[in-house]
Each structure stands twice: as C-alpha cells, then as structure tokens.
Coordinates of C-alpha atoms in Angstrom, one line a residue:
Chain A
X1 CA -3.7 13.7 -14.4
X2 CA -4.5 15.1 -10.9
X3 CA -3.6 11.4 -9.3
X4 CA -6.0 9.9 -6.8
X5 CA -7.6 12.5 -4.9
X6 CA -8.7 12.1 -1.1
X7 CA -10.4 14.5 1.4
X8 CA -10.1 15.2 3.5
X9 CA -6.7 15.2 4.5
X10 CA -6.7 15.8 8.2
X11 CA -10.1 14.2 10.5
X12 CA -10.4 15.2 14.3
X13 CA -13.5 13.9 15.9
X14 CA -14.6 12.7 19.0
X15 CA -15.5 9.0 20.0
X16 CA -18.8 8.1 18.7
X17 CA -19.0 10.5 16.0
X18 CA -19.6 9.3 12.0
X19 CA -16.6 10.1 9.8
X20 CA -16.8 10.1 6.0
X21 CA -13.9 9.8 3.8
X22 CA -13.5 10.4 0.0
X23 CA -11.7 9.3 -2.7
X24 CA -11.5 10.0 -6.7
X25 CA -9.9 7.2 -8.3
X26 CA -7.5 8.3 -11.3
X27 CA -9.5 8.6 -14.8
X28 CA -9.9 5.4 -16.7
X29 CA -9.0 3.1 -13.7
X30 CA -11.7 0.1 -13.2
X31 CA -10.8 -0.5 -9.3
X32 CA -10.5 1.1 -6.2
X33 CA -8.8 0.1 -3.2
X34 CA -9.0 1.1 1.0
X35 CA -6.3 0.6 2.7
X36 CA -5.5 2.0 6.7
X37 CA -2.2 2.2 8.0
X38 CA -1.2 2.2 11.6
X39 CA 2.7 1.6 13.4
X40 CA 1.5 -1.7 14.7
X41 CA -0.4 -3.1 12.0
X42 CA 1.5 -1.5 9.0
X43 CA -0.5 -1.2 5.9
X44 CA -4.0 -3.4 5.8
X45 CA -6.6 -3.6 2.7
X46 CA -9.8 -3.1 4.3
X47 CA -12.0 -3.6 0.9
X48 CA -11.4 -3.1 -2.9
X49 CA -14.2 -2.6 -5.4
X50 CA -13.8 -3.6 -9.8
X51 CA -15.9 -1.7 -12.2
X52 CA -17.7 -0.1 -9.3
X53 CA -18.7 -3.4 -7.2
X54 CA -17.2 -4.6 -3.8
X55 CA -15.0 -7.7 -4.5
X56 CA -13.8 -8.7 -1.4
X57 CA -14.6 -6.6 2.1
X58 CA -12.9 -9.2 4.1
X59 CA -10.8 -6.8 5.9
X60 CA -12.8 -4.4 7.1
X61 CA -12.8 -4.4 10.6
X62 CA -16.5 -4.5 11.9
X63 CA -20.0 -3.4 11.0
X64 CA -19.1 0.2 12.4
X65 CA -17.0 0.6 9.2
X66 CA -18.9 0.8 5.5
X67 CA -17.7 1.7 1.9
X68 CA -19.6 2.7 -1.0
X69 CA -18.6 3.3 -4.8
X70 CA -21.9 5.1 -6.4
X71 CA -20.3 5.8 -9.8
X72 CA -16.5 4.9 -11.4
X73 CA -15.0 8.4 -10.4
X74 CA -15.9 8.6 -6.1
X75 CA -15.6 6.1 -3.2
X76 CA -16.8 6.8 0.3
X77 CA -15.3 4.8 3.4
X78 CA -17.9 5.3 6.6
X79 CA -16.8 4.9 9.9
X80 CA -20.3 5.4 12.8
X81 CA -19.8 5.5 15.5
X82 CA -16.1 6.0 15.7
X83 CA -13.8 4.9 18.4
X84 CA -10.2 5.6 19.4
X85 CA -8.7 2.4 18.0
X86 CA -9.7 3.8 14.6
X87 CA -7.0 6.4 14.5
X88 CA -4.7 5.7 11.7
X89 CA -4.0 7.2 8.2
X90 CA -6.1 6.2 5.3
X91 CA -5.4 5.3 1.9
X92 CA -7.4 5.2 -1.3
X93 CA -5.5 3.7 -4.5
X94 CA -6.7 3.1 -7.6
X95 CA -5.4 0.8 -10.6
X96 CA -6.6 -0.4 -14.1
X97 CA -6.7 -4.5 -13.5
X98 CA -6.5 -6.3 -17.6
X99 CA -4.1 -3.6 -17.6
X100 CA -1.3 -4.0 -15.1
X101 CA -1.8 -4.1 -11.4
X102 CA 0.1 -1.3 -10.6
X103 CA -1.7 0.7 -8.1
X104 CA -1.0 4.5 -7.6
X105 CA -2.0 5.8 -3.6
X106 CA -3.7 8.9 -2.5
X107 CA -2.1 11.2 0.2
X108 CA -3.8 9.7 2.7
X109 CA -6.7 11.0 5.2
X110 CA -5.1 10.9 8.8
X111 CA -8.1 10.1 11.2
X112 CA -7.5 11.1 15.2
X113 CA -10.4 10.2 16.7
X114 CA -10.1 11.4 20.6
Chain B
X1 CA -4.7 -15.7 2.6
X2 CA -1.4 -14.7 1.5
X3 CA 0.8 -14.1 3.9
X4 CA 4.0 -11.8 3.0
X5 CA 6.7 -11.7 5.7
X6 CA 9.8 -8.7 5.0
X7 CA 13.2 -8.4 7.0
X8 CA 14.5 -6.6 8.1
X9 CA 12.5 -4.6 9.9
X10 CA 15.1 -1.7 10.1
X11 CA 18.6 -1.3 8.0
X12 CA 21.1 0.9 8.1
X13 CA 24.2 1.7 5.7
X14 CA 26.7 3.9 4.7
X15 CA 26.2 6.1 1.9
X16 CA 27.6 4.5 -1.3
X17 CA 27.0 1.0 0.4
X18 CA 24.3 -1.6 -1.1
X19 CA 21.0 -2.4 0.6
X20 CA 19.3 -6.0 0.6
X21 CA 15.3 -6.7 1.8
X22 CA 14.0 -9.3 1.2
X23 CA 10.7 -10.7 1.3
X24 CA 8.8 -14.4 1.3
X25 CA 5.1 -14.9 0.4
X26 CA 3.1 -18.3 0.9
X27 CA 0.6 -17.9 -2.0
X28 CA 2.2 -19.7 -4.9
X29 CA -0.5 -18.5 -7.4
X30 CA 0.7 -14.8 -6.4
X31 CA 2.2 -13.3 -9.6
X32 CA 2.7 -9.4 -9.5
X33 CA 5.5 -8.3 -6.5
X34 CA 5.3 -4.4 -6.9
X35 CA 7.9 -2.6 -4.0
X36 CA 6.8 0.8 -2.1
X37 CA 8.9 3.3 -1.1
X38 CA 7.2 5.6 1.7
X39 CA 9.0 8.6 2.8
X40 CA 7.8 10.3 6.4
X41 CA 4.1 11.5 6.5
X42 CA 3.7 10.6 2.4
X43 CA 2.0 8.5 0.9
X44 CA 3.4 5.0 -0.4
X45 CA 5.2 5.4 -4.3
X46 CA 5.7 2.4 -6.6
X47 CA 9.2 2.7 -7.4
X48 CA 9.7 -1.3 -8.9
X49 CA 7.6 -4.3 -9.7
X50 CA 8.2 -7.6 -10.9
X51 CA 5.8 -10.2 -12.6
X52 CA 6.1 -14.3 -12.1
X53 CA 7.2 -14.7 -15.4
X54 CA 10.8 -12.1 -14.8
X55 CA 13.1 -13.7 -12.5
X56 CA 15.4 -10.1 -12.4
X57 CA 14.4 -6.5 -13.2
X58 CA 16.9 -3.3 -12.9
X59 CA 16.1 0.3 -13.0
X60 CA 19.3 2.7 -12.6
X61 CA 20.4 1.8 -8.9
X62 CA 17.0 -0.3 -8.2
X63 CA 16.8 -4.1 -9.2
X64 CA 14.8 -6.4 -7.9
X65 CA 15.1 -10.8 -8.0
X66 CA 12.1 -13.5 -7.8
X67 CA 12.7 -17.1 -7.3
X68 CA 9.6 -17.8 -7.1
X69 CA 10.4 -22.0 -6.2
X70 CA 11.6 -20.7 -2.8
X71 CA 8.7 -17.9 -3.2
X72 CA 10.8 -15.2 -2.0
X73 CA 12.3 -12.1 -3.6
X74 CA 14.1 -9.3 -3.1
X75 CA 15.3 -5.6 -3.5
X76 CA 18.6 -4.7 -4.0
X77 CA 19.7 -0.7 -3.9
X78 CA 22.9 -0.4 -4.8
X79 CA 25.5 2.9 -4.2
X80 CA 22.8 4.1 -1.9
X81 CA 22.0 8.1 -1.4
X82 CA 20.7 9.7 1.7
X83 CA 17.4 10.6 -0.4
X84 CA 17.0 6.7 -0.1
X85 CA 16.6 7.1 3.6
X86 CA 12.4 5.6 3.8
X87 CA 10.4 2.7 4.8
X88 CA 9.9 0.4 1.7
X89 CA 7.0 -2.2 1.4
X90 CA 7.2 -5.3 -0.5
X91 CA 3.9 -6.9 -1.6
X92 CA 2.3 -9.8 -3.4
X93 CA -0.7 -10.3 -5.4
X94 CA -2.5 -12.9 -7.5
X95 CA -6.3 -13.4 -9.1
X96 CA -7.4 -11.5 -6.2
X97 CA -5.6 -8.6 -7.7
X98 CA -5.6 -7.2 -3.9
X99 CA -1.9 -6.3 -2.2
X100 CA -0.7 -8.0 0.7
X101 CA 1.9 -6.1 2.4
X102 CA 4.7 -6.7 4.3
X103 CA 5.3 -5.1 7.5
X104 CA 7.9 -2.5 6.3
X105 CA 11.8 -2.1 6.1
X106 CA 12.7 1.4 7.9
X107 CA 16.0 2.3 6.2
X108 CA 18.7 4.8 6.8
X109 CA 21.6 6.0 4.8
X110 CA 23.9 7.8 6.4
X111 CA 26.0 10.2 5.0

C-alpha cells in the first residue's frame, strides 16, 4: 500500500492566488481528514469527511478555504484567494472508523504564500 | 469542544534516561488517545494508542497510562536513544471520531 498520497508537496504562490491541494486516502479507508500545521497553532483539523460526506467543517478557517471529496479515493482542499497568514504545511490522513481510529498522515503539502 | 493540553512543551534527557509527557483532555466521552511522533520536516507517525477501556499499554521501550477519572494520560519512554530526539503529539477523540491535538512536546536526547 502506497500510504496516503498528497500533491503537491511544495506550493509557492502569490497573495490572492487560488491553491488546490490533493489527497488519495489509503485503499479501503471510509474517512478522510485536513489537518494544517503551523509553529503557533500546532496541528488543527480544518474538516473531516465519512464515506465521502463532510461531517464536521467547523475548523476551517473562513469562506476563502473549501474541500471537496468527489469519490472515496481523492479529496481536494481549495484555498481563493490566498493570503500570507495561510502559509503552513498541510496534512491529509486517512482512517477506517468501525474499524479502529487509527489515522495514518500524508507527507504533507507545505504552502508559502508570499 | 475537547480541549487537550500537553507539558511540557520541551524536554530534555540524557541518553539511557526515561521521558514522561503527559497530557489532560476535558471531554470525558473521549475514548481513543493515539500519540504522534514527528520528526523535522515529516509527517506525524502513530507510534502508540490507547483506548478508554486499557488503563496501561507497552510496546518495547514505549508505554503509555490512562486514568481516565483525572482524564489525563501519559507517555513514558524509557532507556531513551538519540533516534528518539522529535516532537510527539498526544491526542483525544470520541463519537466525533476527529483528533484534537495537543500542542507538542519538542524532545531531545542527548548523547
């Protein structure tokens, strides 16, 4: 198993751009996590979707950000437009919940928006 | 929400030595505490979880205690290698199925 799989792996854009990123959740997993990771706020779940529907989205920041899960095996997370503050690494992770709740982590997109 | 608080924030020991973090959460219908271990510029790696109905779990050098009355719990690395040297994340979940992080332990082990 190829693990969770995120592109890209390294975003620069300028302020006011749209960003995309993608994830593959690993095969047979039924939920998909966003998570963004900064020094000051550590590690924060921005939205999680089960079987393919958004669950709870209370995290994400404002309207600027957006996620989508079109089918069980690809997640987008939109930022538009993007600002500076939104510079951070992001994570995808994926899990099979009735299962366990053990969630395995992408490598992470690191987003520098200038 | 839950609300999971981790200290300390940074710890260091001598190789061989033990290493305690500890974490509380406020949610008592959390019931999966899963621990993180995140080396520089990777991505975070499941290396222990425990489950409301365990109050102790061990793995080689790795163990990890819930009381969950005081709804706190902890991970304990004992004889500690410089390949232990990370920042380590403790987090609770519960019907939500969502994490809630702590804020990180930044550990050293020096040789």
């Amino acid at each position: 198993d190829a693990g969770v799989i995120q592109s890209p792996r390294h975003e620069v854009t300028e302020m006011g751009q749209e960003v995309t990123l993608r994830c593959k959740p690993i095969s047979g997993h039924n939920s998909l996590f966003w998570y963004r990771q900064t020094m000051m706020r550590g590690l924060e779940l921005l939205i999680y979707f089960n079987n393919n529907v958004p669950i709870d989205d209370s995290g994400m920041p404002e309207d600027r950000f957006s996620a989508k899960m079109p089918n069980a095996s690809f997640s987008t997370l939109k930022i538009q437009p993007s600002e500076p503050r939104d510079s951070a690494v992001y994570f995808c992770a994926s899990s099979h919940i009735g299962l366990n709740n053990e969630q395995f982590f992408g490598p992470g997109t690191r987003l520098t928006v200038l | 929400g839950e609300n999971v608080e981790q200290h300390p924030s940074t710890l260091s020991v001598q190789e061989g030595d033990s290493a305690v973090i500890k974490c509380t959460y406020s949610d008592s219908a959390s019931n999966y505490f899963p621990w993180y271990k995140q080396e520089l510029g990777k991505r975070p790696q499941l290396i222990i979880d425990i489950r409301s109905n365990v109050g102790e779990k061990k793995d080689q050098r790795i163990a990890v205690t819930l009381n969950k009355t005081a709804k706190h719990f902890s991970l304990h690395i004992t004889e500690t290698q410089p390949e232990d040297s990370a920042v380590y994340f403790c987090a609770a979940s519960g019907s939500g199925y969502a994490l809630n992080f702590g804020k990180g332990t930044s550990l050293l082990v020096t040789p």
